[in-house]
Short mmCIF file of C-alpha atoms and ligand atoms in Angstrom, two decimals:
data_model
loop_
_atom_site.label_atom_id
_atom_site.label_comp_id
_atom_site.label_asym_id
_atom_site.label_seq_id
_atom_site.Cartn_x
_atom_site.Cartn_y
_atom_site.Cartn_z
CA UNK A 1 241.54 -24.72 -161.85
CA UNK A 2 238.00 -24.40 -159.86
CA UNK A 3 236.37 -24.04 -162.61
CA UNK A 4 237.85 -27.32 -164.04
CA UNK A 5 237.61 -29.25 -160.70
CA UNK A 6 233.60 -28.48 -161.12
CA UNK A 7 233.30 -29.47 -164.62
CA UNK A 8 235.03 -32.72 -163.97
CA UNK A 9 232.87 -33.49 -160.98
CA UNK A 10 229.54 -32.68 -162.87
CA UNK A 11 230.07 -35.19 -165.42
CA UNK A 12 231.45 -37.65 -162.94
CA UNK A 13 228.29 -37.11 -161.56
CA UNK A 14 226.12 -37.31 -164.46
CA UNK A 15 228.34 -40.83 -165.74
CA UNK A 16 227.69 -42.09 -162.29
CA UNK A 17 223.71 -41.24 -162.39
CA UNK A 18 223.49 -42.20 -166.19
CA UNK A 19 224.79 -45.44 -165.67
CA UNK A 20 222.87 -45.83 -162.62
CA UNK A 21 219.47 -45.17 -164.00
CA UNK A 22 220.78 -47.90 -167.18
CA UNK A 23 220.93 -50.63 -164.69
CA UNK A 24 217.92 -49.95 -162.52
CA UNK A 25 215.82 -49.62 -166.39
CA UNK A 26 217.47 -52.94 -167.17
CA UNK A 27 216.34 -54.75 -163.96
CA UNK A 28 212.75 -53.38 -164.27
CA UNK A 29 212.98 -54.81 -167.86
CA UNK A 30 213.81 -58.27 -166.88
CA UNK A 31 211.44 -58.38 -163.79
CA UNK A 32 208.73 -57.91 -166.27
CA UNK A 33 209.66 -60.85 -168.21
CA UNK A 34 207.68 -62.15 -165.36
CA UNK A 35 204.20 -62.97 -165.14
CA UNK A 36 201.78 -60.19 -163.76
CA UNK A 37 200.27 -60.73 -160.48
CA UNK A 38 198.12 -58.21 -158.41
CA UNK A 39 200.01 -57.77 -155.41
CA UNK A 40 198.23 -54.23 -154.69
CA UNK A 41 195.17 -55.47 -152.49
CA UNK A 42 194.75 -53.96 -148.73
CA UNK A 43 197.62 -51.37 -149.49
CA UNK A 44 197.43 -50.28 -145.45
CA UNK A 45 198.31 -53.69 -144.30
CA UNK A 46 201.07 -53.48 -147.20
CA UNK A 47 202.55 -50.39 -145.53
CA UNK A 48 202.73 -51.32 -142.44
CA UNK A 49 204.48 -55.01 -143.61
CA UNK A 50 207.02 -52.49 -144.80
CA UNK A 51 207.34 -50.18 -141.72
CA UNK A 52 207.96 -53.02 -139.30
CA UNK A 53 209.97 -55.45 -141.76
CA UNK A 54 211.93 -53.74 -144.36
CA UNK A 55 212.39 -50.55 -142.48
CA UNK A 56 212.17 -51.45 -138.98
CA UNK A 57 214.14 -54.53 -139.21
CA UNK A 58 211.84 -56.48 -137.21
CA UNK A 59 213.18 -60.02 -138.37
CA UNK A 60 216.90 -59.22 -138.53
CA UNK A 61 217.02 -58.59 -134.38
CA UNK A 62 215.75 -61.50 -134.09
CA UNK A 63 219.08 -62.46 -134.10
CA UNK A 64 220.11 -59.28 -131.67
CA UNK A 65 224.15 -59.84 -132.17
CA UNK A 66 223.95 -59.53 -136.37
CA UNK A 67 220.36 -57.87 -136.16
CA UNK A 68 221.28 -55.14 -133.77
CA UNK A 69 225.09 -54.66 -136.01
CA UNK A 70 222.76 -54.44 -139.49
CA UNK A 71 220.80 -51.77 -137.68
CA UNK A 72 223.79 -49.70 -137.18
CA UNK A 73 225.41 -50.09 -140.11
CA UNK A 74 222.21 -49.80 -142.12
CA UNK A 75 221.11 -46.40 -140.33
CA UNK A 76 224.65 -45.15 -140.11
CA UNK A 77 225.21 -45.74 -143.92
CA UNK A 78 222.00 -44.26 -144.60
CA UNK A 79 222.30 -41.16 -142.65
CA UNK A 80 226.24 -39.95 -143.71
CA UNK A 81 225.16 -40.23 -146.87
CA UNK A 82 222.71 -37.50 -145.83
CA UNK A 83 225.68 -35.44 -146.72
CA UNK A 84 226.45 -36.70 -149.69
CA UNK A 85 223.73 -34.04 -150.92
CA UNK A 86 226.26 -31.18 -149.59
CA UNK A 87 229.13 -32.89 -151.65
CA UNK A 88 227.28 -32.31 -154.89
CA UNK A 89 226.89 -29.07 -154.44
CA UNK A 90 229.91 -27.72 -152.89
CA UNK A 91 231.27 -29.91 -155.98
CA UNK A 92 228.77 -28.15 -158.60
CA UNK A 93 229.21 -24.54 -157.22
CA UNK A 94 232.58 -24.76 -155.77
CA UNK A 95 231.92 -24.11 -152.48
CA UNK A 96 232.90 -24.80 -149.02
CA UNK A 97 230.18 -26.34 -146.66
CA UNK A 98 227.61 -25.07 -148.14
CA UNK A 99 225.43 -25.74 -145.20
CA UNK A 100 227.25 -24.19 -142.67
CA UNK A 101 224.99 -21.27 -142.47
CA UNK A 102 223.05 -23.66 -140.53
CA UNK A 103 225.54 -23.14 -137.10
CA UNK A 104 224.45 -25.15 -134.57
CA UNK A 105 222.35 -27.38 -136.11
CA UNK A 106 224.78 -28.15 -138.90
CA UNK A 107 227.88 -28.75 -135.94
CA UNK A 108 225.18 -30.89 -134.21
CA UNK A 109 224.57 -33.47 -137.69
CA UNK A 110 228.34 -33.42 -138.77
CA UNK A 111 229.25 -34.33 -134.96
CA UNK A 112 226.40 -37.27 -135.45
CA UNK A 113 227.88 -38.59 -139.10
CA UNK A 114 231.48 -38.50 -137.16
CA UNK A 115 229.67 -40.60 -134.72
CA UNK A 116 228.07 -42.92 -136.74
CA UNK A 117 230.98 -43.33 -139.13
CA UNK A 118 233.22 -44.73 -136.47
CA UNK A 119 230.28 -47.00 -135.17
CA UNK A 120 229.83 -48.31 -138.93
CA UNK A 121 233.78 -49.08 -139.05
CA UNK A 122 232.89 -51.08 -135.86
CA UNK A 123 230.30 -52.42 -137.80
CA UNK A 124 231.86 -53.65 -140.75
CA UNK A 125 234.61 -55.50 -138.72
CA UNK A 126 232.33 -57.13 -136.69
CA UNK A 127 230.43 -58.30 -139.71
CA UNK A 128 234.68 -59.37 -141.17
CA UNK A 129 235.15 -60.95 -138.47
CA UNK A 130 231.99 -63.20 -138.37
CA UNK A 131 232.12 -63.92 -142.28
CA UNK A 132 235.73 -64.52 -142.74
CA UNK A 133 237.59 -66.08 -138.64
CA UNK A 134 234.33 -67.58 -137.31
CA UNK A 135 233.00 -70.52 -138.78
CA UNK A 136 229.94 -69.84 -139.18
CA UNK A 137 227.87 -72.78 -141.30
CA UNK A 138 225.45 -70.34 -143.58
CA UNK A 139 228.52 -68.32 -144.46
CA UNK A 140 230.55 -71.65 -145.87
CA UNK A 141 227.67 -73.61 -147.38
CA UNK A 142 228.36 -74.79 -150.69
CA UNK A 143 226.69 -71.65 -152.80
CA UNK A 144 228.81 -69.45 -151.22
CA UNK A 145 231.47 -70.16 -153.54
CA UNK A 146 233.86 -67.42 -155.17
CA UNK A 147 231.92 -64.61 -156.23
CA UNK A 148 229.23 -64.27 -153.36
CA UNK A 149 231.67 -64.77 -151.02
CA UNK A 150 233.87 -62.07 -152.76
CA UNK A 151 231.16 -59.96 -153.24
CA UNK A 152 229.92 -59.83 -149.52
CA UNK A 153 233.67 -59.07 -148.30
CA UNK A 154 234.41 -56.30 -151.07
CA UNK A 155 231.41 -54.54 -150.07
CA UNK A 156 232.97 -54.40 -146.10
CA UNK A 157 235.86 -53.28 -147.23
CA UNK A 158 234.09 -50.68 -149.37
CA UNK A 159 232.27 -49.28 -146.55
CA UNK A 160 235.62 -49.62 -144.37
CA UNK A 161 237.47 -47.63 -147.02
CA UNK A 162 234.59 -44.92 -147.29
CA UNK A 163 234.07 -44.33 -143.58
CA UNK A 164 238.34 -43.33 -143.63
CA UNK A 165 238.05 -41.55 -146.27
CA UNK A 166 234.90 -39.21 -144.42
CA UNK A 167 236.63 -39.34 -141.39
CA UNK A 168 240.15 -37.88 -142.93
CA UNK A 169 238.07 -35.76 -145.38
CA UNK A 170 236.64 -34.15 -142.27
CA UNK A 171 240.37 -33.46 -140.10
CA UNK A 172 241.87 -32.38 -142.89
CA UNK A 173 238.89 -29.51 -143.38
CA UNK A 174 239.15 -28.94 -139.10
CA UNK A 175 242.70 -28.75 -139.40
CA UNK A 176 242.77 -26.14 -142.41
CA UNK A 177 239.96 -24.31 -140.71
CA UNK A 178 242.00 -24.05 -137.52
CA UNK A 179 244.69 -22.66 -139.50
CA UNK A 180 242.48 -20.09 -140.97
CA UNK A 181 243.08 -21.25 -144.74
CA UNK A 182 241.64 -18.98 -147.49
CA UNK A 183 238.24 -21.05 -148.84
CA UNK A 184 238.44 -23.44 -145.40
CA UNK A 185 237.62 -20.79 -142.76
CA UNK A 186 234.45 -19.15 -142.43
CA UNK A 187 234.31 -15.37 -142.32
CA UNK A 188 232.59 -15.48 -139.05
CA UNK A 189 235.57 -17.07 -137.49
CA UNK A 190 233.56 -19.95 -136.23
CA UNK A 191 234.43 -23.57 -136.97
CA UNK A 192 231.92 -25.42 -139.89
CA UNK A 193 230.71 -28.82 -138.37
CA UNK A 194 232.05 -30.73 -135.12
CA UNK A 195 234.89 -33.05 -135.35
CA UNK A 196 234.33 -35.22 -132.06
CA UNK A 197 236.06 -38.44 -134.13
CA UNK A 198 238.04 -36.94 -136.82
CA UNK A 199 239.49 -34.83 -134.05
CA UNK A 200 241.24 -37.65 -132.68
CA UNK A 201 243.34 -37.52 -136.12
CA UNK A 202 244.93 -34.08 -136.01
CA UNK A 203 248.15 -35.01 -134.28
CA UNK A 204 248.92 -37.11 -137.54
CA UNK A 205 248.40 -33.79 -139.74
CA UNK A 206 250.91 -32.16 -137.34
CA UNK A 207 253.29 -29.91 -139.15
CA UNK A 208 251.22 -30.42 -142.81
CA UNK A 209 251.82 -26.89 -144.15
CA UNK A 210 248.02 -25.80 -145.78
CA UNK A 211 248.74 -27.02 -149.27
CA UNK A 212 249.21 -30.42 -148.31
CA UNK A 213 246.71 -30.48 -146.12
CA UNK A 214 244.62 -29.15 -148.84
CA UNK A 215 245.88 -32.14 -151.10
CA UNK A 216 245.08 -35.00 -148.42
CA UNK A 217 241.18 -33.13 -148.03
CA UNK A 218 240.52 -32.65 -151.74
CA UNK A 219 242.13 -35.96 -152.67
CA UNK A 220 239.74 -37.84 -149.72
CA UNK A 221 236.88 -35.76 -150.86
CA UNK A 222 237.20 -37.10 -154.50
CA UNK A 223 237.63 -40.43 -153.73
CA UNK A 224 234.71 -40.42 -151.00
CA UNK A 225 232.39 -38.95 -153.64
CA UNK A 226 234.00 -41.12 -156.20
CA UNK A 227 233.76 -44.07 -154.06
CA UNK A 228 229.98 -43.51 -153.57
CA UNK A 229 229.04 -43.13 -157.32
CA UNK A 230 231.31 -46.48 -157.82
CA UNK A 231 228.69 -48.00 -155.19
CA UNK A 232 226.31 -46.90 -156.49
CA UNK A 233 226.73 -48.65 -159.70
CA UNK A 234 228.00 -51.78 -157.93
CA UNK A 235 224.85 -52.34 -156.55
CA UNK A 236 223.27 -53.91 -159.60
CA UNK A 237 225.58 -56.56 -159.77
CA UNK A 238 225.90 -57.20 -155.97
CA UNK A 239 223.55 -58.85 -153.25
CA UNK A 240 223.36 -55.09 -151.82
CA UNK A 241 220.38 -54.19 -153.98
CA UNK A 242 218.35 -55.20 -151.27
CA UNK A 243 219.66 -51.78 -149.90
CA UNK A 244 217.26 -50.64 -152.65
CA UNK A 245 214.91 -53.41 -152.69
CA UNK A 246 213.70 -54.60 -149.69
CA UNK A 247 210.98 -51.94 -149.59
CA UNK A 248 208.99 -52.50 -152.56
CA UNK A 249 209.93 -56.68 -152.18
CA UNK A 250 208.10 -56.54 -148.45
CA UNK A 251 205.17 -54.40 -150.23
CA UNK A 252 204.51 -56.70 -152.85
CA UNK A 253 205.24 -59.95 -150.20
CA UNK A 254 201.93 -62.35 -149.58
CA UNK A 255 199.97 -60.59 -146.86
CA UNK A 256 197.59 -63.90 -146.75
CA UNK A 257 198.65 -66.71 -144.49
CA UNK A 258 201.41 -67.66 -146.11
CA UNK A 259 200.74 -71.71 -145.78
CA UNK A 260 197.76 -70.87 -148.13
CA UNK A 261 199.10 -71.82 -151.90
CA UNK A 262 198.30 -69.84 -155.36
CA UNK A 263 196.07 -72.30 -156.69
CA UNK A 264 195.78 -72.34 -160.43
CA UNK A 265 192.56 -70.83 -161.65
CA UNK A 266 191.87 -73.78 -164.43
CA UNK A 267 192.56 -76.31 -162.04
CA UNK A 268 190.46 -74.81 -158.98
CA UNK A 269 187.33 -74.83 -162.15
CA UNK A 270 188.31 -78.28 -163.22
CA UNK A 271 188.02 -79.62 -159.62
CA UNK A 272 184.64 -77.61 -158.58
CA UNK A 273 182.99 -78.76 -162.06
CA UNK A 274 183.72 -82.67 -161.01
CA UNK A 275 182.86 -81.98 -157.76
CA UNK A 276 179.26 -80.40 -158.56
CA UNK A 277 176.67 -82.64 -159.50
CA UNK A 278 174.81 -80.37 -161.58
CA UNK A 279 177.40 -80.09 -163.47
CA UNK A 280 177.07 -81.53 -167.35
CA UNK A 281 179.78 -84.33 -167.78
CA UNK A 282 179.69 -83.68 -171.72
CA UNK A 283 180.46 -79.73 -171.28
CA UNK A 284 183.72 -78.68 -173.19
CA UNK A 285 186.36 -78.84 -170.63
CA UNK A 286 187.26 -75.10 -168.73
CA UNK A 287 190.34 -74.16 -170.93
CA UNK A 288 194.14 -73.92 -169.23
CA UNK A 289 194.89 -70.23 -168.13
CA UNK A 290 196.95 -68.39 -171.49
CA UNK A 291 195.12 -70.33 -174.11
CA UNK A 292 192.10 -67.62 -174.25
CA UNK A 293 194.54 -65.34 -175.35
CA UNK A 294 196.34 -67.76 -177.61
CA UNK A 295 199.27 -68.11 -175.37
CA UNK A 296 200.54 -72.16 -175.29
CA UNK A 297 199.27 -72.87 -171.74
CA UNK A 298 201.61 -74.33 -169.03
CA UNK A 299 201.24 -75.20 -165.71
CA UNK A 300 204.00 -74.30 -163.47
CA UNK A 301 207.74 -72.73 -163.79
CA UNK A 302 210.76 -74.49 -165.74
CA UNK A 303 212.34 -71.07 -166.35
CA UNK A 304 212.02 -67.30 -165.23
CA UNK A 305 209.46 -66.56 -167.54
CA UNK A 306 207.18 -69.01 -165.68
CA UNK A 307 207.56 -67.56 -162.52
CA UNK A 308 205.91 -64.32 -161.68
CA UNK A 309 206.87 -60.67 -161.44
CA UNK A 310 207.24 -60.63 -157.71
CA UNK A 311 209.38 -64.12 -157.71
CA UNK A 312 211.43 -62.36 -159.84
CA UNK A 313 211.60 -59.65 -157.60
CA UNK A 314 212.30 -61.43 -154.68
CA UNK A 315 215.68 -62.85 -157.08
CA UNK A 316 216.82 -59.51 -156.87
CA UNK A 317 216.31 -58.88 -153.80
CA UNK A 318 217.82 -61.92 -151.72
CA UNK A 319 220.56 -60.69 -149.15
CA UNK A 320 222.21 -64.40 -149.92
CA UNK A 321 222.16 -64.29 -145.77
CA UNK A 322 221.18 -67.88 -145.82
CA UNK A 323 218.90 -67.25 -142.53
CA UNK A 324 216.76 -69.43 -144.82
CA UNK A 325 219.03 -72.11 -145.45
CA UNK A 326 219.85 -72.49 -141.71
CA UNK A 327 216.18 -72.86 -140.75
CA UNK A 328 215.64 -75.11 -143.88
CA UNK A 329 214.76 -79.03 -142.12
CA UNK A 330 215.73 -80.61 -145.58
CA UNK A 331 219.02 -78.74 -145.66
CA UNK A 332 219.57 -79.54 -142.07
CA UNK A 333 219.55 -83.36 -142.35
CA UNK A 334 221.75 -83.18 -145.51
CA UNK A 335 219.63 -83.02 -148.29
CA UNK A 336 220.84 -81.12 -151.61
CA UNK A 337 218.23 -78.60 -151.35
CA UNK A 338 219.04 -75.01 -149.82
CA UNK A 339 216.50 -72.02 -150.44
CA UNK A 340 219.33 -69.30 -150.89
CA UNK A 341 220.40 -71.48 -153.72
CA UNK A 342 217.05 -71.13 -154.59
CA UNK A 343 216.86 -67.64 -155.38
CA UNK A 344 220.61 -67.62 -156.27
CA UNK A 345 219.79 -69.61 -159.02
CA UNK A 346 216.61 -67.24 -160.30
CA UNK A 347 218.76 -64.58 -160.14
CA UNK A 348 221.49 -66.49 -162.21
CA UNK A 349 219.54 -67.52 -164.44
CA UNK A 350 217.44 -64.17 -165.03
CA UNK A 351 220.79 -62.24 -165.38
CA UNK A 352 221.63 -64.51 -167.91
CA UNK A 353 218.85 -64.08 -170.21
CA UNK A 354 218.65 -60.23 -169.44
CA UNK A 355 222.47 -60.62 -170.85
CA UNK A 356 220.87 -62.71 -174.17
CA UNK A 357 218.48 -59.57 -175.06
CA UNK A 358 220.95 -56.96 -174.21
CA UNK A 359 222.75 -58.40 -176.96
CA UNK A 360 220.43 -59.42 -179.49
CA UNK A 361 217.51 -57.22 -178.91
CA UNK A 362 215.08 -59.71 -177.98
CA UNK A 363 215.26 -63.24 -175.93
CA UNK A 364 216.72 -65.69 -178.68
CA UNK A 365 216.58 -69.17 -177.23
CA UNK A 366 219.30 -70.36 -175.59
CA UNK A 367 218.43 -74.17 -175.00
CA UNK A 368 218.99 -73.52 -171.73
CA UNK A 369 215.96 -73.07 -168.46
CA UNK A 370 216.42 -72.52 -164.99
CA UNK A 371 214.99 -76.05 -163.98
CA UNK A 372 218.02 -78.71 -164.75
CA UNK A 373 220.09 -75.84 -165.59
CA UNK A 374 220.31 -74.62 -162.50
CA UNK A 375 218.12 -76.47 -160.15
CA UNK A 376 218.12 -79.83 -160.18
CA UNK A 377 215.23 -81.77 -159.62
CA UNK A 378 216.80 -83.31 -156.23
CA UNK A 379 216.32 -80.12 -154.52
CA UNK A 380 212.98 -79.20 -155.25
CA UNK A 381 211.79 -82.65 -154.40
CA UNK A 382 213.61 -82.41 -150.80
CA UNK A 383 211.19 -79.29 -149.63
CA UNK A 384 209.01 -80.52 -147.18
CA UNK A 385 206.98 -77.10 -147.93
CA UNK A 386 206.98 -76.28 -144.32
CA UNK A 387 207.26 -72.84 -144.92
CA UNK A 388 210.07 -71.56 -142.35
CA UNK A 389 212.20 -70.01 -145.21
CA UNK A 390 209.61 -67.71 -145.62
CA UNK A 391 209.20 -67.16 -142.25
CA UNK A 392 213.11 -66.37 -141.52
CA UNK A 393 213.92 -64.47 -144.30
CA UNK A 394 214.12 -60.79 -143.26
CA UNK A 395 212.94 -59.06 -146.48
CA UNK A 396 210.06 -60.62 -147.03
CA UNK A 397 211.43 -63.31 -149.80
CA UNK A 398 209.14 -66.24 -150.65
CA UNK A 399 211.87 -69.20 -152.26
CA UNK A 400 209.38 -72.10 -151.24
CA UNK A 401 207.05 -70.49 -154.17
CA UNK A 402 209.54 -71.19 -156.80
CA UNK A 403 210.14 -74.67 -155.79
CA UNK A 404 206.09 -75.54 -155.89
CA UNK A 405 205.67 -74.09 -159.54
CA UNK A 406 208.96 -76.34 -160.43
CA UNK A 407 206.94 -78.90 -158.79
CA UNK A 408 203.85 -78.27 -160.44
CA UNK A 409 205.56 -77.86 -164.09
CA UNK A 410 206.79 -81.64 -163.71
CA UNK A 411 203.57 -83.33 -162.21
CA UNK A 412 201.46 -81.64 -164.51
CA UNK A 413 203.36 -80.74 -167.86
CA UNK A 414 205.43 -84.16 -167.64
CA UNK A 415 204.16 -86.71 -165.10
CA UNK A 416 207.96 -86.57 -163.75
CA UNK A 417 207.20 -86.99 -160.18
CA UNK A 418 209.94 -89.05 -157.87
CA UNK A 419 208.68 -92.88 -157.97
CA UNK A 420 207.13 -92.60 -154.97
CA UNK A 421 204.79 -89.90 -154.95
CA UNK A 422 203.60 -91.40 -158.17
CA UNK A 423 202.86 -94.56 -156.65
CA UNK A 424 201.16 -93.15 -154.13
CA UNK A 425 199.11 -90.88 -156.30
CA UNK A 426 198.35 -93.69 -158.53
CA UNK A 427 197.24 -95.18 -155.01
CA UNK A 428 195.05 -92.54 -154.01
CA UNK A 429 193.47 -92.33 -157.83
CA UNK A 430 192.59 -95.74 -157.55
CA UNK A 431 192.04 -97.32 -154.13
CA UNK A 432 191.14 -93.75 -152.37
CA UNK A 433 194.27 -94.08 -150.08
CA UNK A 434 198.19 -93.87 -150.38
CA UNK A 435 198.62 -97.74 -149.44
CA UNK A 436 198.23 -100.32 -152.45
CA UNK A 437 195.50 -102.12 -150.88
CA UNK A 438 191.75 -102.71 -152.37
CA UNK A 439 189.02 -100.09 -150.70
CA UNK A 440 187.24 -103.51 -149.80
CA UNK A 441 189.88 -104.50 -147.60
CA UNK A 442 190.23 -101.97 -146.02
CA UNK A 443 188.42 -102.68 -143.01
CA UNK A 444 190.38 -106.35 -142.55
CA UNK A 445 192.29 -105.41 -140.07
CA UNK A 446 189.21 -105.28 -137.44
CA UNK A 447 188.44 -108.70 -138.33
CA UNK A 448 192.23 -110.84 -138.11
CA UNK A 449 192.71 -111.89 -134.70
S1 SF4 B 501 209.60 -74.77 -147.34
FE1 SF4 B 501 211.06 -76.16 -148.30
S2 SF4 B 501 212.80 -74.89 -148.78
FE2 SF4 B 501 211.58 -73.76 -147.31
S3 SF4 B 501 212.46 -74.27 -145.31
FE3 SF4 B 501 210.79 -75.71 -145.67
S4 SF4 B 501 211.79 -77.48 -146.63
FE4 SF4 B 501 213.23 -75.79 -146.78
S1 SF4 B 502 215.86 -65.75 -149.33
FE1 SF4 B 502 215.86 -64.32 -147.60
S2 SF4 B 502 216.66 -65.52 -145.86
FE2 SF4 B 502 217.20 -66.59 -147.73
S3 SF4 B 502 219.25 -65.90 -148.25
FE3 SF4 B 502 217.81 -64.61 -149.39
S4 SF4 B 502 217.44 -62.86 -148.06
FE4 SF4 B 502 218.40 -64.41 -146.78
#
């Protein structure tokens, strides 16, 4: 019966890990339909963006009631899962506490997990309670419709259920340890771990003879180790990949002031050549980036492949928070555009045609893009490019990027500007000023009386 319990659990485990690894693969694969961009300048300053953001958490507290409840739940999470690594093997080998041998040490970290499983319960209410009684705008906006609003809930209760499920795991062990059960009790006679929580939860076990007390551990084991290799693979379809991702999304974040645009290298030549007079007016003009290596050139981003590896990244990444949103001056005075929706819609969208080569082997067109597809030229004409989503967001995401290659792609691949920008391009072409008036004029209003 062991030996079957620890064949079952070893390829539960190696399912769990094989699909795992499958999803993360796929998710490389489609952030590399990106284009390349060298994000690996000044790697110290890059570490230390990721010390103080991704792992320190610098921008959540910011908002100290959320911030300082992320921090606990975060750590807590992070840390029980420590012991996750004695689950495998005691599940491999068939063993009891495997780290026990530890003593004191080991009764000092299970008494800490016990600890910080009852504060990440707390946790996980708290973070209920705000997302589903308060009314709280960013967690009702319009793109939090069914499935991200699903999604952030089934993840609290997942944590909820998995924190029980430790914390009966463990009284169920104390309790068959205390009654000196065969495989439970150490030889030494001393108790493996500290129960300072689960403790609390012995007077419900009262009068469980040892064989159902071995049920309710063993059947709270599985499903804790279960439930963990389920999350693990819910990740990839979840907003919690930023569990994963926020690290290598702050490394790869701009480390230059981040009001200073990507200007586009063709463009930049184009301008310095008119701008130089030495230069030869009847040179062959500086060719678009992508045609020297017989790529059709484009300015700008009208779908994911447009956009760069990073952007793509950042798709991935978003925690669908909406601190962004809520700091966003166009979304607060009504206007369509909201930068969660932003990235939302990347992600969307890149899901979507990772789904189109998973089943034909290759991208076959779809007739579809993410600009009109998914976001609508109303919104990315509402950014006032102010920059404060990419100041709030806490892991480092840049949405305001995506919107000014959107931009870009329709000024310069189809002259679609709104009306008025074009008229007072057209302005600036050809009277050196936004206003419609003749540069000889200009000076008229020092001479009416
Ligand atoms: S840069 Fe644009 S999208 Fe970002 S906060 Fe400002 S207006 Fe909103
Ligand atoms: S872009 Fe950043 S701030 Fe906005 S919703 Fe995503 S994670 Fe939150």
């Amino acid at each position: 019966m062991q030996i079957l319990a620890q064949i079952v659990f070893i390829l539960a485990l190696a399912i769990g890990i094989g699909i795992f690894v499958r999803n993360i693969r796929r998710m490389i694969r489609n952030i590399k339909l990106g284009r390349e961009i060298d994000r690996t300048d000044n790697p110290g300053a890059r570490w230390r963006k990721m010390a103080k953001i991704a792992l320190g958490q610098y921008k959540m507290v910011r908002r100290p009631v959320s911030g300082i409840v992320h921090v606990i739940v975060y750590i807590g999470f992070i840390i029980i899962n420590i012991e996750v690594l004695e689950i495998i093997i005691d599940g491999i080998f068939g063993t009891h506490r495997i780290f026990a041998f530890a003593g004191e040490p080991y009764r000092y970290l299970i008494g800490a997990f016990e600890i910080l499983a009852l504060l990440v319960l707390l946790g996980v209410i708290i973070f209920w309670i705000r997302r589903n009684v308060m009314n709280i705008y960013r967690f009702r906006a319009r793109e939090i419709t069914s499935w991200p609003k699903n999604d952030a809930n089934y993840i609290l209760y997942f944590e909820m259920v998995l924190m029980t499920l430790f914390l009966v795991m463990n009284a169920a062990d104390y309790q068959l340890q205390l009654n000196l059960a065969p495989h439970y009790a150490m030889t030494s006679g001393e108790i493996a771990g500290a129960f300072p929580v689960s403790s609390f939860l012995l007077p419900l076990l009262d009068g469980f003879s040892n064989s159902t007390l071995i049920i309710i551990e063993r059947t709270a084991w599985w499903l804790h180790i279960l439930g963990i290799l389920f999350f693990l693979n819910y990740l990839y379809y979840s907003k919690h990949l930023h569990i994963l991702l926020a690290f290598p999304n702050v490394y790869y974040s701009k480390i230059r002031p981040k009001a200073e645009f990507d200007n586009i290298d063709a463009v930049t030549k184009e301008v310095q050549l008119m701008m130089d007079p030495d230069t030869d007016p009847f040179a062959a003009p500086a060719e678009p980036e992508g045609e020297a290596e017989g790529e059709p050139a484009k300015f700008g981003a009208s779908d994911i492949f447009d956009l760069n590896t990073v952007q793509l990244l950042n798709s991935y990444t978003c925690t669908e928070c909406g601190r962004c949103t809520d700091q966003c001056p166009a979304n607060n005075t009504g206007k369509l555009l909201s930068p969660r929706k932003i990235m939302m819609d990347t992600r969307d969208r890149l899901e979507e045609v990772g789904e189109n080569i998973n089943k034909n082997g290759k991208f076959v067109d779809d007739g579809k893009q993410l600009l009109d597809d998914y976001i609508q030229r109303e919104e990315i004409w509402a950014c006032t490019t102010c920059q404060m989503c990419v100041e709030a967001c806490p892991v480092g995401i840049d949405p305001m990027s995506i919107i000014v290659e959107m931009r870009r792609y329709l000024m310069m691949e189809q002259s679609a500007g709104p009306a008025d920008l074009n008229n007072a391009l057209s302005n600036i072409e050809n009277n050196g000023a936004p206003w419609p008036y003749n540069q000889m004029d200009r000076l008229n209003w020092a001479t009416e009386n």
